[in-house]
Coordinates of C-alpha atoms in Angstrom, one line a residue:
X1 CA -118.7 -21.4 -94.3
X2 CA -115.9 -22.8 -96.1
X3 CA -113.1 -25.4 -95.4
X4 CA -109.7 -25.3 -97.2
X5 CA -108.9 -29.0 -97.8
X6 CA -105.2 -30.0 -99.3
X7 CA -104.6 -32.9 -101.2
X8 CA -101.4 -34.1 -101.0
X9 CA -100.3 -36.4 -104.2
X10 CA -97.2 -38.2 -103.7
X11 CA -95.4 -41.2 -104.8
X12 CA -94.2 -43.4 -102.4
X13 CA -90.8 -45.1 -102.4
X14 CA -89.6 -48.2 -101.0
X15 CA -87.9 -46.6 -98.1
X16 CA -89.7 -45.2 -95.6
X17 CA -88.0 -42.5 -94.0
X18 CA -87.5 -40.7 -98.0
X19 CA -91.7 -41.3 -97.6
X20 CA -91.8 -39.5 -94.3
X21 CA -89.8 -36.7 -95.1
X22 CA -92.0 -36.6 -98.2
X23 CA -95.4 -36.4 -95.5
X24 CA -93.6 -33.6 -93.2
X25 CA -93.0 -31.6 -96.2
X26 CA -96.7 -31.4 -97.5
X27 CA -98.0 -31.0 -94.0
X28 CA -95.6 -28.2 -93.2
X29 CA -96.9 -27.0 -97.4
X30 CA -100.6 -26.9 -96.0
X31 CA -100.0 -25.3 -92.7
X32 CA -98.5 -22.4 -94.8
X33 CA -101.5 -22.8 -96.6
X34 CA -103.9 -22.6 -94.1
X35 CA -105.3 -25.8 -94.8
X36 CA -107.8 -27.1 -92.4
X37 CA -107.5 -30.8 -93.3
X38 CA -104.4 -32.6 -95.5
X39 CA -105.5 -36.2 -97.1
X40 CA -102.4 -38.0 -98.3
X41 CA -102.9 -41.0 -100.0
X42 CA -103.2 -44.8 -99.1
X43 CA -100.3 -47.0 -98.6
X44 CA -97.6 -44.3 -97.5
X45 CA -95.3 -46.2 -95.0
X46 CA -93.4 -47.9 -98.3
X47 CA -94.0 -49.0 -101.2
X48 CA -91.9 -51.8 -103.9
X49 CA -93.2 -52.6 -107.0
X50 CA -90.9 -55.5 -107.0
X51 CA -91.2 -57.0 -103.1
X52 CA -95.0 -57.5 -102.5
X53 CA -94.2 -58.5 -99.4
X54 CA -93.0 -54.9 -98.4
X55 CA -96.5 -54.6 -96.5
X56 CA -95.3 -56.9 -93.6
X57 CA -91.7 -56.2 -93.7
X58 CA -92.5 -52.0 -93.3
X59 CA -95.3 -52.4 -91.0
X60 CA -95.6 -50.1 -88.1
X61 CA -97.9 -49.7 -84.7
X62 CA -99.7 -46.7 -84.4
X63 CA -97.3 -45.4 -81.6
X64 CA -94.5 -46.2 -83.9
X65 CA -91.9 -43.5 -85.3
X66 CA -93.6 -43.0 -88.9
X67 CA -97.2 -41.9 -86.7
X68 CA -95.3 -40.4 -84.2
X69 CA -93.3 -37.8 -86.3
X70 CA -96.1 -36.9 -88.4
X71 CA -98.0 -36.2 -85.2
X72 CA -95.7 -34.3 -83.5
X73 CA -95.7 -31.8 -86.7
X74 CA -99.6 -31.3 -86.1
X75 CA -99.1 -30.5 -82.3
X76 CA -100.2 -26.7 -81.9
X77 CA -102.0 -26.5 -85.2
X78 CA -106.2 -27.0 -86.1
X79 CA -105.2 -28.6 -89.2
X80 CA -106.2 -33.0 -89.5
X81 CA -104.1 -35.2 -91.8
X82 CA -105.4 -38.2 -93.1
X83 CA -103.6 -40.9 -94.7
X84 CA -103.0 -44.5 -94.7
X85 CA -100.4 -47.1 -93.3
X86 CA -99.8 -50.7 -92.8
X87 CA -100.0 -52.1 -89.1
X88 CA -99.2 -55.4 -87.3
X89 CA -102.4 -57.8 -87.1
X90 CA -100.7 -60.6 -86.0
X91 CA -100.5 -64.0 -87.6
X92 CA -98.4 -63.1 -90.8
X93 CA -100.8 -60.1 -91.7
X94 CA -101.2 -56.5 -91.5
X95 CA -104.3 -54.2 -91.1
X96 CA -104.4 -51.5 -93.9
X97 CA -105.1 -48.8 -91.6
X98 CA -106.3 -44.9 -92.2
X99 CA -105.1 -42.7 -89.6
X100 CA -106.5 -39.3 -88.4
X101 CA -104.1 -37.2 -86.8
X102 CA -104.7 -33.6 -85.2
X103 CA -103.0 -31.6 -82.3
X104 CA -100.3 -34.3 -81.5
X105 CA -102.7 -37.2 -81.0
X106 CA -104.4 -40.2 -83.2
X107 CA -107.4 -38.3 -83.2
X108 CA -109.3 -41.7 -85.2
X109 CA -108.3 -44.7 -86.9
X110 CA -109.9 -47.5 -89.4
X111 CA -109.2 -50.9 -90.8
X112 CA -110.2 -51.2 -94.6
X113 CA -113.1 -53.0 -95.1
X114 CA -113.0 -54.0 -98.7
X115 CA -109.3 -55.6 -99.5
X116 CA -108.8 -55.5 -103.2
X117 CA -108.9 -59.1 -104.7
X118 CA -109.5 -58.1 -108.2
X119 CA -107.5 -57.7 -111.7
X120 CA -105.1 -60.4 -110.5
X121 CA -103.9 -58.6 -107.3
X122 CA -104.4 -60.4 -104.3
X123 CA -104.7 -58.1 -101.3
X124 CA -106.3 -60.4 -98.7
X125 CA -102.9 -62.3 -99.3
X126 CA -100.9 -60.3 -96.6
X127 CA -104.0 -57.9 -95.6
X128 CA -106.7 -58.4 -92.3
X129 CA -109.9 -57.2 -93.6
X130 CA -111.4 -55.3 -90.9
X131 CA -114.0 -55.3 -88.8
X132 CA -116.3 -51.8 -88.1
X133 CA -117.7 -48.9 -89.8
X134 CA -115.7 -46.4 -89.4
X135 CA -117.4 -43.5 -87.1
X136 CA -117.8 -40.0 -88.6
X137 CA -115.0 -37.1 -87.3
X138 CA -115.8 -33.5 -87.2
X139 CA -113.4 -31.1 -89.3
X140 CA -113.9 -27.7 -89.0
X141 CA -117.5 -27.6 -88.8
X142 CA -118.1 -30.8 -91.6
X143 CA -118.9 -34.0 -90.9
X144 CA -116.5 -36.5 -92.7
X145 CA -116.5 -40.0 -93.3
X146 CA -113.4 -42.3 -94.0
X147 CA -112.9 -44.9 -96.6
X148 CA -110.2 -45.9 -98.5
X149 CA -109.5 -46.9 -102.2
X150 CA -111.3 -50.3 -103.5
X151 CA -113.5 -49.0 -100.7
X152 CA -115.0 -47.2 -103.5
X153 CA -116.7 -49.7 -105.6
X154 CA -119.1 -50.7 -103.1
X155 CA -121.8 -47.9 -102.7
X156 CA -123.1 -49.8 -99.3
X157 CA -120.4 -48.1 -97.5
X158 CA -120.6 -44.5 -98.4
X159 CA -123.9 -44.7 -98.0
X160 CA -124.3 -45.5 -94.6
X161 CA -121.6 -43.1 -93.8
X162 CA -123.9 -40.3 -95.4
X163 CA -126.9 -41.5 -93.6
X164 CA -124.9 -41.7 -90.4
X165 CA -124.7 -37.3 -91.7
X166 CA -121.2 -37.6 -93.3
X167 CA -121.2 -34.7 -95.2
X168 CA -117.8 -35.2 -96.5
X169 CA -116.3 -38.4 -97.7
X170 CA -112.4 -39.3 -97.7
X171 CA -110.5 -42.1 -100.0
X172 CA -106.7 -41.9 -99.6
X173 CA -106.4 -44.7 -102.5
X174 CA -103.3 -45.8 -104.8
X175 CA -105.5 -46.6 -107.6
X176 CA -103.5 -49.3 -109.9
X177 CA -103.3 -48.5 -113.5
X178 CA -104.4 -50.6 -116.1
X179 CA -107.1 -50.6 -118.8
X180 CA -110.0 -48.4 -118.1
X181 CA -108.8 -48.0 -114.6
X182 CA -108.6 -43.7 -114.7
X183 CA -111.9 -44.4 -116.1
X184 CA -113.4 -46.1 -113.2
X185 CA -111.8 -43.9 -110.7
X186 CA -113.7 -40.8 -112.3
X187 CA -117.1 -42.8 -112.5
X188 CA -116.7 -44.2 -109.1
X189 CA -115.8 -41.0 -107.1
X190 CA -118.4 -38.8 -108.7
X191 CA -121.2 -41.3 -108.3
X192 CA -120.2 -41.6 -104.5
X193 CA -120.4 -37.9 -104.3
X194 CA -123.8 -37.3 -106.2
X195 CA -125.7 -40.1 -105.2
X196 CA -124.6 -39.5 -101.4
X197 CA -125.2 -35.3 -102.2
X198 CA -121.6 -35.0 -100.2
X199 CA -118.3 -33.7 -101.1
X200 CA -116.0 -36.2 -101.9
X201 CA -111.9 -35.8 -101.5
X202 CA -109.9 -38.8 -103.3
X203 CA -106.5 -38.9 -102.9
X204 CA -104.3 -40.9 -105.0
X205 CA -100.6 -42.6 -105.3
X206 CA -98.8 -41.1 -108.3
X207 CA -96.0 -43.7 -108.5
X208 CA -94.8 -45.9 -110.9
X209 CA -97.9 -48.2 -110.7
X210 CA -101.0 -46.0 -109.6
X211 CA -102.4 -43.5 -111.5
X212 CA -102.4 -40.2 -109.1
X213 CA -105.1 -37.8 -110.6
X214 CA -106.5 -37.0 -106.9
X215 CA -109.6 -35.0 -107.1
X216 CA -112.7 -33.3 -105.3
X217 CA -116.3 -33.9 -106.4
X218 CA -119.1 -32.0 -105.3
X219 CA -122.1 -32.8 -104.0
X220 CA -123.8 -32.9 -107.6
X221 CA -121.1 -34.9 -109.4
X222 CA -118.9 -31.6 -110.5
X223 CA -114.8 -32.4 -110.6
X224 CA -114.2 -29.2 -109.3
X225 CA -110.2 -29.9 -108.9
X226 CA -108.2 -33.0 -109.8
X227 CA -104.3 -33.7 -110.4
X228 CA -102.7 -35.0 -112.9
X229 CA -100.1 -38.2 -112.5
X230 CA -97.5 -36.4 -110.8
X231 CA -96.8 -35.3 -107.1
X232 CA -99.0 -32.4 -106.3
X233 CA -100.5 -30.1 -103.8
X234 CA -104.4 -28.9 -104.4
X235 CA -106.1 -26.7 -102.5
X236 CA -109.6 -26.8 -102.8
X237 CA -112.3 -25.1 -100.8
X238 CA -115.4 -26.9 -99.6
X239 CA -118.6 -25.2 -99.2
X240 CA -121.3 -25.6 -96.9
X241 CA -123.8 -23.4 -99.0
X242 CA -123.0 -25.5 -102.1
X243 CA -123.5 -28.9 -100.0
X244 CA -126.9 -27.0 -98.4
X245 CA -128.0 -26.2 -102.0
X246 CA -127.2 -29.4 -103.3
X247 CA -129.3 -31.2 -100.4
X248 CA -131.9 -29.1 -101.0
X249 CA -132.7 -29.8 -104.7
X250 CA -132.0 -33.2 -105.2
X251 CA -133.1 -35.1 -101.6
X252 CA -131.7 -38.2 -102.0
X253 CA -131.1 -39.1 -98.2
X254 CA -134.3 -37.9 -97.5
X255 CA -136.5 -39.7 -100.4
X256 CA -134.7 -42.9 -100.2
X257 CA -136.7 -46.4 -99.2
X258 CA -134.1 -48.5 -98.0
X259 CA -133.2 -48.9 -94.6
X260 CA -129.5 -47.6 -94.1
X261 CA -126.1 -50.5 -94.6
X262 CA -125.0 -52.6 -92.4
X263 CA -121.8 -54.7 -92.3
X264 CA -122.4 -58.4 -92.9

């Protein structure tokens, strides 16, 4: 058993309806496709280099017209999208929110966890950290896990997911450039997948300031597809034998002594 996953690299603009139009088109790309899930990547409501501030000024509610129209274009279909926005928290702040749409309906949702205070960039400025573990969602016969970009340098997370049986992990990111960033992106996502034994689908921003290069990892640490730093469309298949195989010879989950994560 197989599932077709798209990754859909884009860069995001300052005005949100160009970004929209930008979403409907690779959804309506990997229903041609016959893509069963679509990851887009983190941040897509807007997006200004030079107006940090664009985060509370773009914001949107989940019932709002950017969630809305993207989930009208999944109504009748068996294909999940994935992808991140900004919504009101109250109080002068936003949660960074991944949203899981399918058939016309917010299917799941999850506040980021791990807001990215590092390399002078100060996300917890504007951003609610949130709250819960995401729960796992079902995709065509996988189990998946959500987590989204600096998400990634803290191993705690995907590994509860994976002991909660995510076989699949998800990390719509817009992964800043910078010195030995790409590097860390590669390192990061591949460990994630081969120390978890899971498939792992990273979807980045390929704007002006993020590096793109989206990718899938396998569960033993193989890049099996990855973009380069423009807007792309991948199509990569995920298999259940390979992830059985993979589980099978190298028993991490099963041969580990810790007791699983949880959120302090």
């Amino acid at each position: 058993m197989v599932m077709k996953v798209a990754l859909g690299q884009m860069a995001v603009s300052r005005d949100s309806q160009e970004n929209l139009s930008a979403c409907l088109g690779l959804i309506e790309q990997a229903l041609r496709s016959d893509a069963q899930l679509l990851v887009l990547p983190e941040g897509v409501l807007a997006r200004n280099v030079a107006d940090p501030e664009v985060v509370l000024k773009s914001a949107q509610a989940l019932d709002g017209e950017f969630v809305s129209r993207l989930s009208v274009a999944t109504r009748d279909t068996d294909l999940t999208v994935v992808f991140c926005i900004h919504t009101p928290a109250g109080e002068g702040k936003v949660w960074n929110t991944l949203v899981v749409l399918r058939d016309g309906q917010v299917l799941a949702h999850y506040n980021k966890l791990h807001l990215y205070d590092a390399f002078s960039v100060q996300e917890s400025r504007y951003v609610q950290p949130g709250t819960e573990i995401p729960a796992l969602i079902d995709v065509a016969g996988f189990k998946v896990g959500l987590m989204t970009c600096y998400d990634l340098r803290f191993p705690e997370l995907a590994r509860r997911l994976c002991v909660d049986g995510a076989q699949v992990l998800l990390a719509p990111s817009a992964w800043l450039k910078g010195p030995l960033k790409e590097h860390h992106w590669r390192v990061l996502t591949t460990a994630r997948a081969l120390e978890n034994t899971a498939y792992m689908v990273a979807v980045g921003e390929c704007g002006e300031r993020n590096i793109g290069q989206s990718l899938v990892v396998d569960p033993l640490g193989v890049i099996v597809a990855q973009a380069a730093e423009a807007p792309a469309l991948l199509l990569v298949d995920l298999d259940r034998e390979r992830l059985a195989y993979a589980r099978r010879i190298l028993p991490v989950l099963e041969n580990r002594r810790f007791a699983p994560p949880e959120l302090g």
